[in-house]
Amino acid sequence: MDSNSINLVEALQEAEEMIVENDYVSARDKLIKLQQIYPGMDQIGSLLKLCEVLSAARFRLSGGCDVDHYWVLQVPPSSTFSDVENRYKNILEALQALRRKKFPGAELAVELVEKAFAVLSQSESRGKFDLERSTTSRELGYRMVSLDLISGDENKKLEISEPLLHTNSVDNFPSRDYYNFESDRRAEKIEAGQIWAANFKGSSRHNYRYMLVYLTSEEEAVWVTWLKPIPISASERRWCDAGLPVSCGSFGLVMGMTSEVILSTILSHKCSWVHGVVEDQFEIYPRKGEIWAIYNNWNIDEWAYYSLETLEDCEFELVEIMSDFSKYTGAECAYLAKVEGFKCVFERKRIGGSANTPVTIQISPGMFYMFSHKVPAYRFVGGEIDGVVEGMFELDQLALPDYMISGINTEKTLETENVSKFSCTTSRPIDLSSFDPRWSANDFCGGQIWAVCCGKDFMPRQYTRIDDVISESQVRVTLLEPLLMVDTDIEWNLTCGIFKAGETSVKIGISWFSYLVQHQRRGEYYEIWPLKGEIWAVYKDWNGKWKRHDHDSCRGQVVQVLSDLTEGDGGMIRIARLEQVKDYLTFFQGKQCDGFDLTSVVSKAETLSFSHRIPAFRVPGIGKHGIPESAWHLEPNALPTRGGH
């Protein structure tokens, strides 16, 4: 056997191993190169067909109900029945040899091809499938475009769905000032598995912002699957139903909606992300040091009834993220202003022009839909260009609205009284996205009220007021003391009622902190009550006669608060019992009896029975794992212990 034959055998073995390991992209690339060298070799063609069929089956229509049969047979929807039949026979013939050898995946590929032919070869079934396919494309704002077939056959195209994107030509914008942002979007920097953001322009008519790269090529294009936002609250659902764009939160893949995109016209920047509780979900939030655009005068409930056309005329503010966004605490941001004499250079806004007083905004946890999009930025270190100093930014003009780079300079100062309309800090953070929050010093500021873990069972029952951040790992706090509502000698930590700052000041490690407490400040007093939507642990056998009791031995139960404390008649709170979802330790759902939720009313005096709040959040898409969508995921370390509290 000569050296060429040996190389061929080795290359085929490598391709076969890639297919067995489901690495169809690498196998396809290797087989195409081999086919160019050995164009008449049937084994290469058979393996290539197998690769393409199995790869096509990975991408399903909306809801994951079925594969795209046109992709499987590699024919466009405009194909005649004769075209479909010829293609079916061609692929089936190529697969039969592998099927006889019982090559892994060959049997499945044959089943997929036969099913595709069965659907597309009959008028009734094909018409039904075409309707389902086209409906999916319309629902997601996609148009049909003609692209080269995966197989690379000459003069053959395949229509697939691509988002309706509108991007102005780069020639319409001024040249860059200093940094070349295009260098960050070069083809060699794009890899499968990365998530990229699409270009933003003020006149864009699309609402999808992120795409998962699954196939790269040597040309200036990549194949991607788009990400769809997963709303949780009613306001977020209305926003998404209106087709408005979402740039922060949880996202899932829109399987079956895959397209080829041109790098130079669509990609903006590579995203930082983490997996959600469910593996196939992605969490994307602003991070410290990034620059983001936020909607001016944003209101989620009002804007949810707008259209994409309405948002075309909206204005933005640019902010620098001062701390990683957390669904526990939100994020502090500093406003940016344009530097005179530059197209895209910005710096922090200052109150009254003071060099030491930046204008900031605290964006609370439930307001992350306020973020429009991230703006790629280069942070100057000083000396790069005359007129710029350390801390200034050059921003990517492709991510800026036209009016920001049209030569109109924004004000560099902002009076204090004009800042109040942006200080939206009153919304209550009901849905939390992550446990084990890993607090940093940036999450704390003076005057905040936090719950910290204490006692034998280390539950979040002690309230504290932040006095000072000492270091990256320690915070100085003052302990809050409760004002008893009844004449009793209770000896455990009360978590509901009226509190005041005590005389005890201590240093606490940031790992002790559980959650930021929502409260009402009345002079020197703090009112803290269970709020609608929160999850709490309550003492199961509590009664008003308790005097001295070892609460650590009490049995506990979990409840959801259905209403805030009412005024008058002594005050009342409505609660609903929760129970553990079978086989899932940290998931809880409403407990029912004969089909009815078990609810009850707790008087203001009976709120002594509330042990502590349990941080909790809902997990979108959890239903496919057999867990009710309405179930809550509870902080494991705050759950009542079995047989005890």
XYZ file of C-alpha atoms in Angstrom:
645
model
C 0.000 0.000 0.000
C 1.498 3.368 -1.064
C 1.688 6.441 1.142
C -1.315 8.126 -0.526
C -3.525 5.124 0.208
C -2.343 5.044 3.810
C -3.127 8.741 4.212
C -6.593 8.212 2.717
C -7.389 5.326 5.060
C -6.216 7.294 8.071
C -8.216 10.352 7.045
C -11.367 8.257 6.546
C -10.899 6.646 9.943
C -10.586 10.080 11.543
C -13.777 11.258 9.813
C -15.641 8.141 10.927
C -14.531 8.685 14.528
C -15.781 12.281 14.375
C -19.185 11.100 13.155
C -19.419 8.512 15.927
C -18.637 11.295 18.409
C -21.366 13.485 16.838
C -18.814 16.046 15.650
C -20.478 16.444 12.264
C -18.961 19.847 11.510
C -15.345 18.652 11.718
C -16.183 15.421 9.893
C -17.895 17.336 7.103
C -14.904 19.643 6.606
C -12.507 16.702 6.406
C -14.742 14.743 4.015
C -15.185 17.703 1.660
C -11.415 18.081 1.403
C -11.051 14.348 0.729
C -13.764 14.506 -1.904
C -11.857 17.224 -3.723
C -8.796 14.943 -3.841
C -10.716 11.699 -4.560
C -13.916 12.902 -6.354
C -15.071 9.472 -7.462
C -14.831 7.570 -4.181
C -18.262 6.336 -3.071
C -17.311 5.836 0.590
C -16.502 9.522 0.989
C -19.818 10.515 -0.605
C -21.753 8.113 1.630
C -20.150 9.423 4.798
C -20.747 13.009 3.682
C -24.445 12.308 3.086
C -24.698 10.655 6.515
C -23.060 13.699 8.094
C -25.460 16.107 6.418
C -28.614 14.186 7.309
C -27.696 13.758 10.979
C -26.567 17.369 11.212
C -29.813 18.617 9.656
C -31.838 16.597 12.172
C -30.350 18.617 15.022
C -32.299 21.719 14.065
C -36.002 21.504 14.657
C -39.011 23.658 14.039
C -40.444 25.843 16.785
C -41.319 23.805 19.853
C -38.981 21.008 18.847
C -41.900 19.026 17.405
C -40.264 17.939 14.156
C -37.169 18.282 12.035
C -37.149 20.383 8.901
C -37.701 17.775 6.207
C -36.383 20.112 3.492
C -33.091 20.276 5.375
C -32.934 16.493 5.666
C -33.404 15.962 1.921
C -31.436 19.141 1.067
C -34.051 20.509 -1.296
C -35.722 23.944 -1.343
C -39.473 24.273 -0.581
C -40.007 25.223 -4.252
C -38.863 21.753 -5.395
C -41.245 19.669 -7.485
C -42.340 16.204 -6.382
C -39.961 14.799 -8.961
C -37.063 16.765 -7.450
C -37.921 15.448 -4.009
C -38.094 11.851 -5.244
C -34.787 12.061 -7.108
C -33.036 13.580 -4.124
C -34.522 10.935 -1.817
C -33.280 8.094 -4.012
C -29.826 9.662 -4.302
C -29.361 10.023 -0.541
C -30.910 6.640 0.255
C -28.596 4.883 -2.193
C -25.573 6.558 -0.599
C -26.684 5.487 2.877
C -27.536 1.873 2.106
C -23.913 0.720 2.043
C -23.320 2.215 5.491
C -26.585 0.727 6.706
C -25.553 -2.760 5.643
C -22.257 -2.347 7.500
C -24.286 -1.228 10.563
C -22.282 1.987 10.735
C -23.352 4.041 13.799
C -26.100 6.495 12.884
C -26.820 5.017 9.467
C -30.109 3.408 10.544
C -31.301 6.676 12.085
C -30.303 8.639 8.986
C -32.307 6.265 6.763
C -35.355 6.673 9.036
C -35.055 10.469 8.841
C -34.769 10.420 5.046
C -37.722 8.051 4.654
C -39.873 10.151 6.963
C -38.941 13.336 5.108
C -39.831 11.734 1.787
C -43.129 10.415 3.171
C -44.128 13.942 4.208
C -42.866 15.852 1.168
C -44.017 13.383 -1.491
C -47.722 13.704 -0.620
C -49.704 16.870 -1.341
C -51.757 16.827 1.865
C -48.896 16.135 4.286
C -46.541 18.494 2.492
C -49.084 21.313 2.532
C -49.623 20.876 6.262
C -45.871 20.870 6.875
C -45.338 23.956 4.682
C -47.994 25.813 6.695
C -46.336 24.888 9.980
C -42.926 25.880 8.652
C -44.030 29.222 7.213
C -46.034 30.066 10.345
C -42.955 29.547 12.468
C -40.997 31.906 10.219
C -43.687 34.633 10.408
C -44.066 34.377 14.165
C -40.363 34.986 14.697
C -40.035 37.834 12.189
C -37.974 35.842 9.695
C -37.841 36.014 5.939
C -36.913 33.245 3.525
C -33.519 33.640 1.885
C -31.640 31.477 -0.581
C -28.353 29.999 0.597
C -25.915 27.383 -0.612
C -26.728 23.811 0.301
C -24.711 22.263 3.109
C -23.339 19.766 0.650
C -21.775 22.497 -1.429
C -23.351 21.269 -4.679
C -22.952 23.770 -7.498
C -25.921 25.889 -8.613
C -28.156 24.523 -5.879
C -29.677 26.680 -3.188
C -31.674 25.987 -0.053
C -34.195 28.436 1.353
C -33.893 28.855 5.092
C -35.094 31.388 7.612
C -33.117 34.467 8.494
C -34.162 37.294 10.871
C -35.413 40.511 9.336
C -32.396 42.707 9.997
C -31.892 46.245 8.874
C -28.395 47.650 9.050
C -27.176 50.778 7.391
C -24.043 50.679 5.323
C -20.835 51.365 7.151
C -20.203 54.080 4.554
C -23.038 56.135 6.067
C -21.029 56.704 9.249
C -17.919 58.745 10.014
C -14.617 56.947 10.216
C -13.358 55.713 13.562
C -11.450 57.953 15.943
C -8.838 55.520 17.237
C -9.771 51.906 17.957
C -10.605 49.476 15.147
C -13.647 47.579 16.427
C -13.803 45.587 13.206
C -10.667 43.747 14.317
C -12.685 42.170 17.144
C -15.145 40.747 14.629
C -12.686 39.065 12.288
C -13.572 35.557 11.164
C -10.620 33.972 12.963
C -11.967 35.223 16.311
C -15.306 33.473 15.917
C -15.656 29.917 17.169
C -18.472 27.415 17.482
C -20.162 27.636 20.868
C -19.730 31.378 21.239
C -22.696 33.733 21.655
C -22.583 36.958 19.656
C -24.799 40.031 19.645
C -26.256 41.439 16.458
C -25.572 45.004 15.370
C -27.889 47.599 16.807
C -29.124 50.618 14.928
C -31.887 52.959 15.994
C -33.935 52.042 12.927
C -33.561 48.260 13.267
C -36.768 46.307 12.748
C -35.817 43.080 14.510
C -36.199 41.980 18.096
C -33.599 39.230 18.385
C -30.256 40.309 19.742
C -28.184 37.154 20.322
C -27.049 34.183 18.263
C -25.211 30.974 19.109
C -22.508 30.113 16.581
C -22.639 26.449 15.606
C -20.709 26.386 12.333
C -17.877 28.552 11.022
C -16.427 28.590 7.545
C -13.384 29.881 5.755
C -15.538 32.544 4.146
C -16.822 35.742 5.799
C -19.974 34.046 7.110
C -21.093 31.798 9.939
C -24.084 29.613 10.681
C -25.973 30.538 13.833
C -29.044 29.669 15.856
C -30.887 32.636 17.338
C -31.692 33.026 21.034
C -35.176 33.884 22.231
C -35.803 35.712 25.534
C -37.631 33.824 28.279
C -39.880 36.248 30.186
C -41.018 35.522 33.734
C -43.188 38.363 35.046
C -46.460 39.421 33.428
C -44.899 42.719 32.342
C -41.987 40.922 30.697
C -44.373 38.585 28.872
C -46.367 41.550 27.521
C -43.123 43.176 26.400
C -42.030 40.055 24.513
C -45.502 39.454 23.074
C -45.317 42.963 21.601
C -42.150 41.918 19.761
C -39.953 44.439 21.584
C -36.214 43.670 21.826
C -34.694 42.106 24.944
C -30.988 42.275 25.805
C -30.862 41.044 29.411
C -32.199 38.013 31.246
C -32.681 34.348 30.421
C -32.559 33.121 26.827
C -33.212 29.807 25.085
C -32.360 28.514 21.623
C -34.964 28.838 18.884
C -34.340 25.384 17.447
C -34.961 25.083 13.737
C -34.476 28.810 13.178
C -30.940 28.700 11.840
C -29.348 31.029 9.327
C -26.123 32.028 7.697
C -25.013 35.543 8.598
C -22.405 37.791 7.009
C -19.811 38.863 9.543
C -19.282 42.362 8.213
C -22.952 43.329 8.355
C -24.386 41.726 11.461
C -21.991 40.769 14.270
C -21.425 43.345 16.992
C -19.553 41.710 19.872
C -18.946 38.428 21.663
C -21.115 38.063 24.768
C -20.282 37.039 28.295
C -22.836 34.573 29.651
C -23.442 31.785 32.128
C -25.734 28.779 32.006
C -29.046 29.066 33.803
C -30.406 26.448 36.167
C -31.349 24.489 33.050
C -28.356 23.574 30.881
C -29.834 24.778 27.582
C -30.598 28.271 28.894
C -28.235 31.225 28.889
C -28.072 34.137 31.337
C -26.849 37.472 29.922
C -26.554 40.545 32.162
C -24.399 43.718 32.210
C -20.971 43.318 33.788
C -18.718 45.759 35.568
C -16.769 47.988 33.190
C -19.096 47.496 30.205
C -20.930 50.317 28.437
C -24.668 49.926 27.846
C -27.448 52.002 26.323
C -30.571 52.389 28.460
C -33.960 53.635 27.295
C -34.774 57.198 28.257
C -38.027 57.567 30.273
C -38.502 53.796 30.141
C -41.683 52.227 31.528
C -42.147 48.491 30.963
C -45.899 48.405 31.567
C -46.626 51.364 29.323
C -44.136 50.476 26.595
C -45.373 46.866 26.412
C -48.279 48.215 24.366
C -45.962 49.959 21.890
C -44.721 48.565 18.598
C -41.242 48.270 17.126
C -42.024 51.320 15.011
C -42.696 53.344 18.160
C -39.278 52.468 19.573
C -37.532 53.722 16.447
C -37.807 57.297 17.734
C -36.876 56.599 21.352
C -33.770 58.167 22.860
C -31.072 56.609 24.970
C -28.651 57.369 27.745
C -25.227 55.729 27.802
C -23.972 54.327 31.103
C -20.859 52.651 32.440
C -21.650 49.602 34.591
C -20.040 50.142 38.001
C -20.873 46.703 39.431
C -21.945 43.371 37.945
C -25.721 43.323 37.572
C -27.324 41.114 40.206
C -30.975 40.146 40.519
C -30.531 40.614 44.225
C -29.231 44.198 44.126
C -29.401 45.422 40.537
C -26.439 47.544 39.457
C -25.025 51.013 39.913
C -24.276 52.838 36.667
C -22.554 56.108 35.775
C -23.931 58.296 32.977
C -21.680 59.148 30.029
C -21.428 62.384 28.046
C -19.834 63.013 24.667
C -16.368 64.588 24.625
C -16.316 67.731 22.528
C -14.336 67.448 19.317
C -14.742 63.669 18.863
C -17.322 61.583 17.062
C -17.496 58.634 19.443
C -15.440 59.474 22.535
C -17.360 59.676 25.821
C -16.611 60.300 29.496
C -18.549 60.232 32.752
C -21.061 63.006 33.344
C -20.322 65.268 36.285
C -22.716 67.194 38.495
C -22.078 70.892 37.924
C -18.834 70.068 36.142
C -17.188 68.744 39.302
C -14.358 66.365 38.558
C -15.196 64.227 41.565
C -18.972 63.877 41.428
C -20.175 61.557 38.658
C -23.882 61.297 37.911
C -25.028 57.777 38.778
C -28.183 55.710 38.646
C -29.121 52.630 40.672
C -31.048 50.265 38.403
C -33.019 47.922 40.608
C -33.199 44.137 40.059
C -36.575 44.004 38.337
C -35.711 46.662 35.751
C -33.190 44.910 33.518
C -35.471 45.326 30.454
C -34.439 48.985 30.720
C -31.113 48.020 29.121
C -31.368 48.361 25.348
C -28.007 46.896 24.271
C -24.330 46.709 25.089
C -22.044 49.133 23.259
C -18.546 47.813 22.450
C -16.018 50.203 23.960
C -12.296 50.873 24.187
C -11.114 52.358 27.506
C -8.291 54.859 27.037
C -5.315 54.640 29.376
C -4.142 58.129 28.388
C -1.760 59.316 25.720
C -3.296 57.518 22.743
C -4.792 60.698 21.219
C -4.394 64.369 22.034
C -7.322 65.535 24.110
C -8.214 62.210 25.712
C -7.295 61.119 29.222
C -7.464 57.930 31.250
C -11.029 56.778 31.862
C -12.511 58.084 28.622
C -14.082 55.648 26.148
C -14.257 55.329 22.416
C -17.541 53.627 21.514
C -18.352 51.499 18.493
C -20.368 53.784 16.224
C -22.285 50.829 14.763
C -23.902 50.364 18.188
C -24.900 54.029 18.587
C -28.060 55.775 17.382
C -27.393 58.123 14.494
C -28.072 61.276 16.506
C -25.235 60.455 18.917
C -22.609 60.481 16.151
C -24.061 63.202 13.950
C -21.896 65.920 15.464
C -24.470 67.048 18.019
C -22.708 67.171 21.363
C -24.528 66.107 24.505
C -24.348 68.092 27.718
C -21.401 67.139 29.888
C -23.045 68.242 33.137
C -26.337 67.324 34.721
C -27.950 69.145 37.601
C -28.895 67.075 40.626
C -32.627 67.839 40.341
C -32.712 66.335 36.845
C -31.415 62.967 37.991
C -34.401 61.933 40.086
C -36.522 60.698 37.199
C -33.906 58.007 36.489
C -33.492 56.812 40.087
C -35.897 53.910 39.795
C -35.207 51.932 42.975
C -38.682 51.107 44.239
C -39.502 47.903 42.387
C -39.433 44.752 44.486
C -37.036 41.988 43.423
C -39.317 38.944 43.570
C -37.669 36.747 40.943
C -34.054 35.931 41.802
C -31.790 34.375 39.221
C -28.964 32.761 41.100
C -28.107 31.293 44.461
C -24.579 31.322 45.818
C -24.497 34.994 44.732
C -20.796 35.540 45.477
C -21.194 39.114 46.643
C -18.524 41.668 45.954
C -17.824 44.925 47.740
C -19.607 46.766 44.915
C -22.923 45.196 45.948
C -23.041 47.131 49.227
C -23.521 50.801 50.021
C -24.246 52.749 53.194
C -27.821 52.752 54.460
C -28.919 49.496 52.848
C -30.730 46.915 54.984
C -29.553 43.340 54.528
C -30.529 40.008 56.057
C -27.602 37.959 57.332
C -27.508 34.337 58.418
C -27.298 33.602 62.134
C -28.286 31.123 64.868
C -27.655 27.425 65.216
C -29.213 26.681 61.839
C -27.586 29.707 60.134
C -30.823 31.078 58.658
C -31.282 34.701 57.414
C -33.052 36.123 60.485
C -30.816 38.996 61.541
C -31.311 42.389 59.886
C -28.398 44.792 59.557
C -27.767 48.299 58.274
C -24.695 48.787 56.104
C -22.350 51.363 57.635
C -19.172 50.996 55.616
C -17.411 48.676 53.188
C -14.111 47.856 54.860
C -12.525 45.615 52.226
C -13.341 43.239 49.403
C -14.376 40.631 51.970
C -15.713 42.553 54.995
C -18.502 45.046 55.683
C -19.194 47.005 58.882
C -22.854 46.899 59.929
C -25.152 47.942 62.744
C -27.552 45.269 63.987
C -31.254 46.119 63.939
C -33.370 45.436 67.011
C -37.108 44.669 66.892
C -39.768 46.661 68.721
C -42.076 44.013 70.183
C -45.722 44.351 69.222
C -46.954 42.365 72.226
C -45.913 42.037 75.845
C -43.910 38.844 75.746
C -40.423 37.601 76.430
C -39.729 36.073 73.041
C -36.090 35.098 72.756
C -35.695 34.264 69.079
C -34.950 36.660 66.216
C -38.117 38.360 65.010
C -38.234 38.976 61.267
C -41.488 40.937 60.870
C -42.469 44.267 62.349
C -40.756 47.519 63.268
C -37.013 47.704 63.846
C -34.494 50.328 64.882
C -30.731 50.540 64.742
C -29.157 49.157 67.899
C -25.883 50.024 69.541
C -24.012 46.970 68.275
C -21.659 47.550 65.346
C -19.720 44.589 63.962
C -17.607 43.515 61.010
C -19.205 40.761 58.894
C -17.801 38.718 56.026
C -19.740 39.189 52.792
C -20.464 35.433 52.620
C -22.846 35.857 55.575
C -25.236 38.109 53.647
C -28.384 36.525 52.244
C -30.498 39.195 50.498
C -31.228 42.915 50.285
C -34.292 43.700 52.412
C -37.201 45.727 51.056
C -38.461 48.039 53.802
C -40.215 51.299 54.643
C -38.137 53.955 56.414
C -40.062 56.051 58.925
C -37.682 58.381 60.676
C -35.329 56.254 62.779
C -37.496 53.163 62.386
C -37.623 50.482 59.668
C -40.833 48.571 58.863
C -40.223 45.100 57.455
C -43.141 42.859 56.481
C -43.603 39.900 54.113
C -44.323 41.273 50.640
C -46.537 39.909 47.890
C -44.711 37.282 45.837
C -42.081 36.450 48.449
C -41.501 32.957 49.865
C -41.237 32.555 53.650
C -40.752 29.818 56.224
C -43.267 29.882 59.076
C -43.426 28.018 62.389
C -45.931 25.235 61.854
C -47.168 24.863 65.420
C -46.908 28.496 66.464
C -49.517 30.041 68.766
C -49.785 33.325 70.606
C -49.112 31.729 73.998
C -45.481 30.996 73.276
C -43.235 32.625 75.874
C -39.870 30.949 76.169
C -39.297 28.375 73.478
C -36.397 26.710 71.749
C -37.436 27.623 68.214
C -34.614 25.580 66.715
C -36.629 22.423 67.436
C -39.845 23.720 65.853
C -41.282 22.197 62.720
C -41.523 24.537 59.753
C -43.485 24.907 56.540
C -43.087 26.996 53.404
C -45.619 29.579 52.215
C -45.992 32.090 49.411
C -47.213 35.575 50.334
C -50.263 36.434 48.219
C -50.857 39.996 49.450
C -49.081 42.812 51.224
C -50.091 43.698 54.774
C -53.442 45.500 54.645
C -54.323 48.580 56.626
C -57.142 48.674 59.150
C -58.756 45.888 61.196
C -55.376 45.102 62.707
C -53.818 44.341 59.296
C -53.955 41.034 57.408
C -51.697 39.044 55.057
C -52.952 36.257 52.788
C -50.636 33.282 52.281
C -50.668 29.989 50.344
C -49.133 26.698 51.480
C -46.354 25.237 49.328
C -45.133 21.671 49.159
C -42.033 20.054 47.741
C -42.210 18.828 44.148
C -41.759 15.071 44.215
C -38.143 13.969 43.764
C -36.874 17.586 43.720
C -35.491 18.878 46.985
C -35.426 22.594 46.190
C -38.531 22.964 43.989
C -41.852 23.823 45.654
C -45.356 24.293 44.278
C -48.759 25.285 45.634
C -50.317 22.660 47.899
C -53.865 21.698 46.980
C -56.765 19.851 48.544
C -59.505 18.544 46.250
C -58.210 20.814 43.507
C -58.170 23.980 45.604
C -55.101 25.874 46.795
C -54.614 25.847 50.555
C -54.679 29.510 51.519
C -55.160 31.284 54.806
C -55.089 34.724 56.373
C -52.522 35.838 58.949
C -53.211 38.792 61.214
C -50.586 41.400 61.957
C -50.088 39.974 65.452
C -49.674 36.474 64.030
C -46.771 37.530 61.820
C -44.605 36.531 64.793
C -44.975 33.049 63.318
C -42.887 34.027 60.257
C -39.429 32.556 60.710
C -37.476 33.973 57.755
C -37.723 34.806 54.103
C -36.392 32.180 51.643
C -34.772 33.636 48.505
C -36.553 32.036 45.544
C -37.060 32.349 41.814
C -38.949 30.676 39.003
C -37.053 28.728 36.359
C -38.391 29.325 32.827
C -38.697 26.218 30.661
C -38.519 23.800 33.599
C -41.710 22.051 32.493
C -39.842 19.859 30.021
C -38.071 18.279 33.002
C -41.363 17.242 34.592
C -41.429 20.149 37.050
C -44.490 22.460 36.982
C -43.740 25.824 35.367
C -45.366 27.496 38.374
C -42.946 25.871 40.822
C -40.434 27.937 42.789
C -36.744 27.113 43.116
C -35.804 27.823 46.756
C -32.429 28.697 48.249
C -31.258 25.311 49.602
C -29.442 26.823 52.592
C -32.586 28.650 53.737
C -34.973 25.672 53.642
C -36.524 24.447 56.923
C -34.735 21.291 57.996
C -36.632 18.011 58.102
C -37.899 17.102 61.519
C -37.032 20.554 62.724
C -37.381 24.083 61.710
